[in-house]
PDB file of C-alpha atoms in Angstrom:
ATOM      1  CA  UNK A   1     103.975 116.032  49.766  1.00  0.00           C
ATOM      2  CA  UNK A   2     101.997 114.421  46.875  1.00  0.00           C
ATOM      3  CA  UNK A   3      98.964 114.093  49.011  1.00  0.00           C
ATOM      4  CA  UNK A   4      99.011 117.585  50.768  1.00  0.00           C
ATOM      5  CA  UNK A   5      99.084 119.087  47.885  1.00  0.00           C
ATOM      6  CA  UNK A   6      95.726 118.119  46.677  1.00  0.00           C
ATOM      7  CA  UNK A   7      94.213 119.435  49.965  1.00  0.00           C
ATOM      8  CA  UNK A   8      92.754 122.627  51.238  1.00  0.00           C
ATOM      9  CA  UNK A   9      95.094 124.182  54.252  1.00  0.00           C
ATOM     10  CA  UNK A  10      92.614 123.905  56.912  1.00  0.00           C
ATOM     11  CA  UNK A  11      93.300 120.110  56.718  1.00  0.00           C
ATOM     12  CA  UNK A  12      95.385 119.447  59.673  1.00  0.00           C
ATOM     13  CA  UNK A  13      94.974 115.650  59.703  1.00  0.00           C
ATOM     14  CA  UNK A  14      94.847 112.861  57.062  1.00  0.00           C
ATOM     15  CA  UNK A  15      93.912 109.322  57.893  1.00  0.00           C
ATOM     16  CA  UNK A  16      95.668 106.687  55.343  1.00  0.00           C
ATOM     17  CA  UNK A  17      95.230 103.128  55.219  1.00  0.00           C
ATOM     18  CA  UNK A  18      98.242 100.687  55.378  1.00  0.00           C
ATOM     19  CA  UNK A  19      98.754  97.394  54.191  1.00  0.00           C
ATOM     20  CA  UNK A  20     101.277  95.032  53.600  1.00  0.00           C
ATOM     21  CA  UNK A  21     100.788  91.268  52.771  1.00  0.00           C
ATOM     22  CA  UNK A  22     103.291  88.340  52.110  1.00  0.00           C
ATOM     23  CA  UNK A  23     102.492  85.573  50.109  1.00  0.00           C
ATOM     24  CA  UNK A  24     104.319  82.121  49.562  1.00  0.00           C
ATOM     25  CA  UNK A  25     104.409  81.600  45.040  1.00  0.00           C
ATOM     26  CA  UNK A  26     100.675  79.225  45.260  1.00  0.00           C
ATOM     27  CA  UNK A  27      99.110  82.539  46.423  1.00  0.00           C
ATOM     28  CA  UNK A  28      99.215  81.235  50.505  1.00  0.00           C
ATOM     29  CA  UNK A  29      98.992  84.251  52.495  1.00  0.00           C
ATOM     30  CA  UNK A  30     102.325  83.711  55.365  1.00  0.00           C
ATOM     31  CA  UNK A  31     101.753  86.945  57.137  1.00  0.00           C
ATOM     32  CA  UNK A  32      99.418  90.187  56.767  1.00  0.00           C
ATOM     33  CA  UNK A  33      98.909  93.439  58.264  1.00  0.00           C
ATOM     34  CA  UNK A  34      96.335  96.430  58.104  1.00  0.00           C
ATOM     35  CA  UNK A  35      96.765 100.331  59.594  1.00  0.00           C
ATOM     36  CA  UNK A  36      94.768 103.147  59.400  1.00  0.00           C
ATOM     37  CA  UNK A  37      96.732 105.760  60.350  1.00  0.00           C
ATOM     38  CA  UNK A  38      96.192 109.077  60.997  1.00  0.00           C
ATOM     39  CA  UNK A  39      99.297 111.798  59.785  1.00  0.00           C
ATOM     40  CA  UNK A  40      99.810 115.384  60.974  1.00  0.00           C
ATOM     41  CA  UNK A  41      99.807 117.545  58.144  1.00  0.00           C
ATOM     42  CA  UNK A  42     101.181 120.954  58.031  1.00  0.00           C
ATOM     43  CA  UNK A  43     104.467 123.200  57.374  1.00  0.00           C
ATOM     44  CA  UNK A  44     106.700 120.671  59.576  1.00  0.00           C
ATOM     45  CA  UNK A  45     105.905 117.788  57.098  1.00  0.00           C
ATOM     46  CA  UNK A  46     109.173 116.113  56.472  1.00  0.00           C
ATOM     47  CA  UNK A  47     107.339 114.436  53.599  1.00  0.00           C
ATOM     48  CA  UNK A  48     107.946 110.740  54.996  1.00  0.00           C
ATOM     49  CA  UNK A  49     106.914 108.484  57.522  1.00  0.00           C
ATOM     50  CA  UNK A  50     108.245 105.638  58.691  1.00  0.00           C
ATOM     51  CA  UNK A  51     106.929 102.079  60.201  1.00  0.00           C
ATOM     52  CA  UNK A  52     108.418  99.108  61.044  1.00  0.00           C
ATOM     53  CA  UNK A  53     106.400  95.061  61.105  1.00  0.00           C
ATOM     54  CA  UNK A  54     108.485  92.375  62.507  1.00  0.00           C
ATOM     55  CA  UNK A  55     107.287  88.606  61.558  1.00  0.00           C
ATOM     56  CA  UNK A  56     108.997  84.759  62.444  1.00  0.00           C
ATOM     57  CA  UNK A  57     108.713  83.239  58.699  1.00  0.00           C
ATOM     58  CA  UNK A  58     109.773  79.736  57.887  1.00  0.00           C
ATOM     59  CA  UNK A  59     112.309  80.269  54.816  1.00  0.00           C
ATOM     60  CA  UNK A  60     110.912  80.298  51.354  1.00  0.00           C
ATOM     61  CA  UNK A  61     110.226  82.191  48.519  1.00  0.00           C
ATOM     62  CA  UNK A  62     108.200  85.365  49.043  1.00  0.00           C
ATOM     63  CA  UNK A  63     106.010  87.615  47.790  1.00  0.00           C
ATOM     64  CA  UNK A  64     105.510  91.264  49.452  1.00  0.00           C
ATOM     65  CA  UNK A  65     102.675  93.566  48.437  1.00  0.00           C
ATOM     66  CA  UNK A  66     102.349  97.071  50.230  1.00  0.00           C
ATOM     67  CA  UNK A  67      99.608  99.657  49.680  1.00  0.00           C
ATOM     68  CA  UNK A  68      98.887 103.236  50.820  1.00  0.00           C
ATOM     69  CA  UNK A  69      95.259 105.071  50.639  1.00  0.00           C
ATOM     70  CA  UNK A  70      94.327 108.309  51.810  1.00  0.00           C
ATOM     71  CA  UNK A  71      90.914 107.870  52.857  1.00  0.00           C
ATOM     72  CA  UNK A  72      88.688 110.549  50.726  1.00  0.00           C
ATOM     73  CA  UNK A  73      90.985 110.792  47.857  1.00  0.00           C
ATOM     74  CA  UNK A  74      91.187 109.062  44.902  1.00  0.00           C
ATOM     75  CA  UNK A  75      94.744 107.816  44.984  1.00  0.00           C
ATOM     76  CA  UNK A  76      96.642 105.124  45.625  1.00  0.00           C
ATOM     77  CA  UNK A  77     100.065 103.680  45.906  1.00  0.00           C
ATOM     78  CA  UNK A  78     101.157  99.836  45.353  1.00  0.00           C
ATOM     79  CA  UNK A  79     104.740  98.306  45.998  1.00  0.00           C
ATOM     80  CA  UNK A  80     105.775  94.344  45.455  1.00  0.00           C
ATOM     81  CA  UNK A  81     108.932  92.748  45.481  1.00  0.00           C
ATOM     82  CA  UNK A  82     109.464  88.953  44.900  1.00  0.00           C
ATOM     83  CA  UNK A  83     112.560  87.761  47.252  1.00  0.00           C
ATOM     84  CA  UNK A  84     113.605  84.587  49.459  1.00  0.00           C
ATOM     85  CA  UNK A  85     113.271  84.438  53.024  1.00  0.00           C
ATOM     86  CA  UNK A  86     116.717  82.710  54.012  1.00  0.00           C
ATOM     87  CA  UNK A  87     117.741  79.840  55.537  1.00  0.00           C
ATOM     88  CA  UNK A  88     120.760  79.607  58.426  1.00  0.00           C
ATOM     89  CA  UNK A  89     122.103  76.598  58.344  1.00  0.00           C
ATOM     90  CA  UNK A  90     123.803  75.221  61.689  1.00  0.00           C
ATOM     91  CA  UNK A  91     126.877  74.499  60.690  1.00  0.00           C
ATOM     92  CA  UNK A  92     128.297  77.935  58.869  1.00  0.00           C
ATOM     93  CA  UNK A  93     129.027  80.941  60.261  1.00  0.00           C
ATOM     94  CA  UNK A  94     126.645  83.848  58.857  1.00  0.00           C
ATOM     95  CA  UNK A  95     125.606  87.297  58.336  1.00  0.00           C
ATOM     96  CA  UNK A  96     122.000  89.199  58.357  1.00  0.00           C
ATOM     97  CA  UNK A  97     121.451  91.595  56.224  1.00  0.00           C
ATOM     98  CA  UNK A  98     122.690  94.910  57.129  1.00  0.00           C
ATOM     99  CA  UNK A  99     120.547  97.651  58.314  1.00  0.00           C
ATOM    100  CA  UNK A 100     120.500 101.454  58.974  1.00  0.00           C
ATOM    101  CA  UNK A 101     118.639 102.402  62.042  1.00  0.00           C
ATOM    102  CA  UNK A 102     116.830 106.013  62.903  1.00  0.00           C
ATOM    103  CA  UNK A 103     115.988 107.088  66.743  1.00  0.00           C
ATOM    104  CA  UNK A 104     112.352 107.049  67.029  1.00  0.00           C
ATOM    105  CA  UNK A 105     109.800 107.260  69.977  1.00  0.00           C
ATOM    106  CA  UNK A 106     107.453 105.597  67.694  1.00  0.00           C
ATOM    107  CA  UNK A 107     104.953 103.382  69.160  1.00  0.00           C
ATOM    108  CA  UNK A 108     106.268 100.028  66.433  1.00  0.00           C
ATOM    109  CA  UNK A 109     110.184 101.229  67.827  1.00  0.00           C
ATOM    110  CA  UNK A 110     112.550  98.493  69.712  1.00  0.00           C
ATOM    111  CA  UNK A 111     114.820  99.323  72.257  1.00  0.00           C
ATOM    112  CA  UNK A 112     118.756  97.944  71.165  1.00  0.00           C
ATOM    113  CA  UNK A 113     121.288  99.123  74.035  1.00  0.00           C
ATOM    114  CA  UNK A 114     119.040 101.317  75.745  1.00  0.00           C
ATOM    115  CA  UNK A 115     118.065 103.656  72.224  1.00  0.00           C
ATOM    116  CA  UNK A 116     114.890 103.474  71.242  1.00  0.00           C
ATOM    117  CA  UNK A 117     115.421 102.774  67.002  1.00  0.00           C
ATOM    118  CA  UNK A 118     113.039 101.922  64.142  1.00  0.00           C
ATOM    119  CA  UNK A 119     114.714 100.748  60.543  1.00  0.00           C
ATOM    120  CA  UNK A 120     115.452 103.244  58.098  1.00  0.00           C
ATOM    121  CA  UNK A 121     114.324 102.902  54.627  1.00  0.00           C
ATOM    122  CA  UNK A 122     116.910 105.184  53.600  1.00  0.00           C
ATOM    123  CA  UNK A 123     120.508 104.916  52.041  1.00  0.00           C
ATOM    124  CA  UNK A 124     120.923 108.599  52.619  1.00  0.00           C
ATOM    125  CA  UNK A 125     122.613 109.421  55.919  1.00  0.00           C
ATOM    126  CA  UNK A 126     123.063 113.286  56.763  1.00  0.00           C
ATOM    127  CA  UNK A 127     126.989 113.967  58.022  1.00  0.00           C
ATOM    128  CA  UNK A 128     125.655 115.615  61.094  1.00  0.00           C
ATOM    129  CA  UNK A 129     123.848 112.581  62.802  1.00  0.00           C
ATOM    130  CA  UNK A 130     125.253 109.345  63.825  1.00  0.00           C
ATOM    131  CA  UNK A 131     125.289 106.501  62.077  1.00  0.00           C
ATOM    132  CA  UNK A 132     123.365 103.582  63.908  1.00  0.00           C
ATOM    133  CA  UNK A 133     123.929 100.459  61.608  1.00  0.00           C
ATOM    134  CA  UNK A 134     122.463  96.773  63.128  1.00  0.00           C
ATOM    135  CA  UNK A 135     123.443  93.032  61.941  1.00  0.00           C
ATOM    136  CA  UNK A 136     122.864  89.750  63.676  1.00  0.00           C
ATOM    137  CA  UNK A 137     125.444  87.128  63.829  1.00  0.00           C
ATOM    138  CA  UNK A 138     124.753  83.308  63.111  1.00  0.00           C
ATOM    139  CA  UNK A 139     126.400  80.175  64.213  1.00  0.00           C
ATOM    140  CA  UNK A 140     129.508  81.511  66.044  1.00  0.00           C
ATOM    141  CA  UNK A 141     132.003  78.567  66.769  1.00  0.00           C
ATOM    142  CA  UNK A 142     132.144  77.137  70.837  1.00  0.00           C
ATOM    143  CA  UNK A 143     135.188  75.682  71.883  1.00  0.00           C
ATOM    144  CA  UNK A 144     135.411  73.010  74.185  1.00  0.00           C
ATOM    145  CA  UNK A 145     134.419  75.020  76.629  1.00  0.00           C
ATOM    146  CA  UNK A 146     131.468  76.103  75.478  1.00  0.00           C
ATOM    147  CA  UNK A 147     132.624  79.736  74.537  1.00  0.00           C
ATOM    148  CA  UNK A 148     132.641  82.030  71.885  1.00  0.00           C
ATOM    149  CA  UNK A 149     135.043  84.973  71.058  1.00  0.00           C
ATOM    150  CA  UNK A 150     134.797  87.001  67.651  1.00  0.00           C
ATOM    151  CA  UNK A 151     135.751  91.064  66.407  1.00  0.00           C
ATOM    152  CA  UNK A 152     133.083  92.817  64.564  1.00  0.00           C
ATOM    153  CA  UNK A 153     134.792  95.891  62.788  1.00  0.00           C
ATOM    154  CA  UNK A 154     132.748  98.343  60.544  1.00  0.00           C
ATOM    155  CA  UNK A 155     134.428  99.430  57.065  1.00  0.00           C
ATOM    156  CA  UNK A 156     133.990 102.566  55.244  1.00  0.00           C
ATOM    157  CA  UNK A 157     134.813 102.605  51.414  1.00  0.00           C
ATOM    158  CA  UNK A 158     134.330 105.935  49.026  1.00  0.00           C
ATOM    159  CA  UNK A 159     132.412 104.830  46.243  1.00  0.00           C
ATOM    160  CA  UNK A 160     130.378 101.464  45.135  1.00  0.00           C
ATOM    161  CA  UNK A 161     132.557  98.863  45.495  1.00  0.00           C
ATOM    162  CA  UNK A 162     135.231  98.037  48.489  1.00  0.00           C
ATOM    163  CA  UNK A 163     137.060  96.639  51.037  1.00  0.00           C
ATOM    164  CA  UNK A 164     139.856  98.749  49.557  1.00  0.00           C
ATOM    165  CA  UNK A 165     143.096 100.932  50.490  1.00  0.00           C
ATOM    166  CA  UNK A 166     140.777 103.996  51.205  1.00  0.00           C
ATOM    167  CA  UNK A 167     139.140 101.946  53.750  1.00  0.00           C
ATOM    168  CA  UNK A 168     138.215 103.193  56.971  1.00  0.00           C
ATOM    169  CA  UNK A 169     137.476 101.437  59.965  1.00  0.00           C
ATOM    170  CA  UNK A 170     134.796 102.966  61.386  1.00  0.00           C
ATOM    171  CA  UNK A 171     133.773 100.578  64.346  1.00  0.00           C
ATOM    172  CA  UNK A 172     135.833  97.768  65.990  1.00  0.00           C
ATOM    173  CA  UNK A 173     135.007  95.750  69.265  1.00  0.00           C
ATOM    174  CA  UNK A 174     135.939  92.368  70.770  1.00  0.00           C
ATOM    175  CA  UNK A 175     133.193  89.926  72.075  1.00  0.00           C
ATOM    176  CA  UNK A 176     133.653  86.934  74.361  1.00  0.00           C
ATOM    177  CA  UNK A 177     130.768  84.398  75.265  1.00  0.00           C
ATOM    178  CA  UNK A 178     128.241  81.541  75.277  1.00  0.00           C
ATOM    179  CA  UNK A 179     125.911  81.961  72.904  1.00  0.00           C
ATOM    180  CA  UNK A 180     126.355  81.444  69.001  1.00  0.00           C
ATOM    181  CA  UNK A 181     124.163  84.030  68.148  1.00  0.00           C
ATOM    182  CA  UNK A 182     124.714  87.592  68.709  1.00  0.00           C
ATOM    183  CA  UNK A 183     122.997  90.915  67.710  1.00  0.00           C
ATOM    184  CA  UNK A 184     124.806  94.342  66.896  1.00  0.00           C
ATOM    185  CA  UNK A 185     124.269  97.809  67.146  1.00  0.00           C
ATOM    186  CA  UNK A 186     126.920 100.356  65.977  1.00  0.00           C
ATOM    187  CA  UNK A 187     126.738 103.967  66.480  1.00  0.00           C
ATOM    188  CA  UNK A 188     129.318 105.532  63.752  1.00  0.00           C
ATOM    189  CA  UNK A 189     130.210 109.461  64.424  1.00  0.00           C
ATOM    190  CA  UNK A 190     130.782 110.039  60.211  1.00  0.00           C
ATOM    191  CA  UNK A 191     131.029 113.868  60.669  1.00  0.00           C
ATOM    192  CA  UNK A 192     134.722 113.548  59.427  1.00  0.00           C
ATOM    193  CA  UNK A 193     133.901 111.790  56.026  1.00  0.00           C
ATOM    194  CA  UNK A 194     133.236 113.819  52.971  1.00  0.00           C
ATOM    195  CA  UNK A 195     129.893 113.355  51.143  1.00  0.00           C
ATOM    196  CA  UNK A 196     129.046 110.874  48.403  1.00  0.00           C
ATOM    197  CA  UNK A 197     128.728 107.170  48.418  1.00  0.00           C
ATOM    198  CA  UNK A 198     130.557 105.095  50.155  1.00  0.00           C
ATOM    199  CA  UNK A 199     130.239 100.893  50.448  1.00  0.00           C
ATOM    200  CA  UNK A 200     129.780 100.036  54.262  1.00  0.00           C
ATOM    201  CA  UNK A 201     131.067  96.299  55.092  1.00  0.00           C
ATOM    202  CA  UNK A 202     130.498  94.711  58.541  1.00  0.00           C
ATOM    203  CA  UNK A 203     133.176  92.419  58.859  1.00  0.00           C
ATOM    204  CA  UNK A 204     133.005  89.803  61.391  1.00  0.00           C
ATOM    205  CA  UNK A 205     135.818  87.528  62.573  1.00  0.00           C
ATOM    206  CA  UNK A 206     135.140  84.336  64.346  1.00  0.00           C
ATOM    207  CA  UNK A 207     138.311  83.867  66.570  1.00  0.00           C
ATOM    208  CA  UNK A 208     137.692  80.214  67.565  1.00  0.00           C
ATOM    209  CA  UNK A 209     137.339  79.158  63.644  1.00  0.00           C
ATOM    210  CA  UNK A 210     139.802  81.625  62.672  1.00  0.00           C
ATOM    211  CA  UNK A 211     137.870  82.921  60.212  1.00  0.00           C
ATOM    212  CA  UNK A 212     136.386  85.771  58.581  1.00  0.00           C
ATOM    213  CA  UNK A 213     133.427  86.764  56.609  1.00  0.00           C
ATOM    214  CA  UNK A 214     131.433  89.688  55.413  1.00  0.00           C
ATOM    215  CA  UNK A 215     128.783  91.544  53.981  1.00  0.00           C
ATOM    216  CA  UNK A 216     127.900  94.804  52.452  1.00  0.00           C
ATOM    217  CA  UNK A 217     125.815  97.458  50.950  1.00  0.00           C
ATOM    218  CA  UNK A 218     126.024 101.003  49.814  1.00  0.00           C
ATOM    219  CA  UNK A 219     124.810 104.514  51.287  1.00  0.00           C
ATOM    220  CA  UNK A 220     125.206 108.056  50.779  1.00  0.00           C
ATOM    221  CA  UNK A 221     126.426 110.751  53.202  1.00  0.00           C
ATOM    222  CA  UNK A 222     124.905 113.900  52.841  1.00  0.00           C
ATOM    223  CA  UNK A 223     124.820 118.039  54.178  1.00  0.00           C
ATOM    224  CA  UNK A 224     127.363 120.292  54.824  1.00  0.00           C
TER     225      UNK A 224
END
């Protein structure tokens, strides 16, 4: 919206260049990437656009640098965050990150149980669309068989902090297997919740262990 503003209406496309770098602390560039792309401009501008980069990083700790130019214009925008690539060790049971997904036919978009998804930078979630939230599972116990068995369940909290009493359990499902590593898509229907922030907690139970561990982060339900 910033950047439409500043041009004339008969402007119907805007070519911006894209860039995002990460860098070990000595400077060492680990992984780099470089986009011109060209953006539809118009009424039907939803103001955002999203891309997705995928990269196989050694752990360590990063540096990321983004940057946005629309070519012609004198602007620019500049993102960094420091943060540490992390490490799975073999022999505990772990969590990804959790992420929010969006349906996209984009041409960066990966296909997870047949739907065609790109991440969402987003915590806001509008009540009328599903809820598509992805986590991958680490080091899952084998017995002497060589199988695995574990419940993934998907908690809903009101507010910033949780698992509580007002808990919901949004998602639940039983997995039996080989492999110790697992990936996870969930498609929640939240039309029933009321807006606001709630916590969101994937809660994964390794039935072979007996044990269970966690992970969570917030996000906010909006519309009517």
């Amino acid at each position: 919206g910033d950047i439409a503003k500043d041009l004339a209406d008969t402007v119907k496309t805007l070519r911006v260049e894209n860039s995002l770098s990460m860098n070990r602390t000595n400077g060492e560039v680990m992984a780099s990437e470089l986009d011109t792309l060209s953006l539809p401009l118009g009424s039907g501008m939803t103001g955002a656009y999203v891309e997705l980069y995928r990269f196989v990083l050694r752990p360590d700790s990063v540096r990321i640098a983004m940057h946005a130019r629309p070519l012609g214009l004198e602007m620019v925008s500049t993102w960094d965050r420091r943060m540490r690539i992390p490490d799975f060790p073999v022999t505990v049971p772990m969590l990804s990150d959790i992420e929010l997904l969006l349906p996209s036919s984009a041409r960066s978009s990966i296909e997870i149980n047949g739907v065609k998804v790109i991440a969402s930078p987003f915590d806001a979630v509008p009540r009328s669309k599903p809820l598509y939230v992805y986590w991958q599972t680490y080091n899952l116990t084998r017995d002497a068989d060589g199988k695995t068995s574990y419940r993934s369940r998907v908690l809903l909290t009101p507010g910033e902090s949780g698992p509580d009493d007002e808990s919901v359990v949004a998602y639940d499902s039983d997995h039996a297997g080989q492999e110790e590593s697992a990936a996870e898509l969930a498609r929640i229907d939240v039309r029933a919740r009321d807006r606001g922030m709630y916590t969101l907690t994937v809660e994964i139970t390794d039935r072979k262990m007996v044990r269970t561990f966690s992970k969570s982060r917030l996000l906010r339900l909006t519309g009517d």
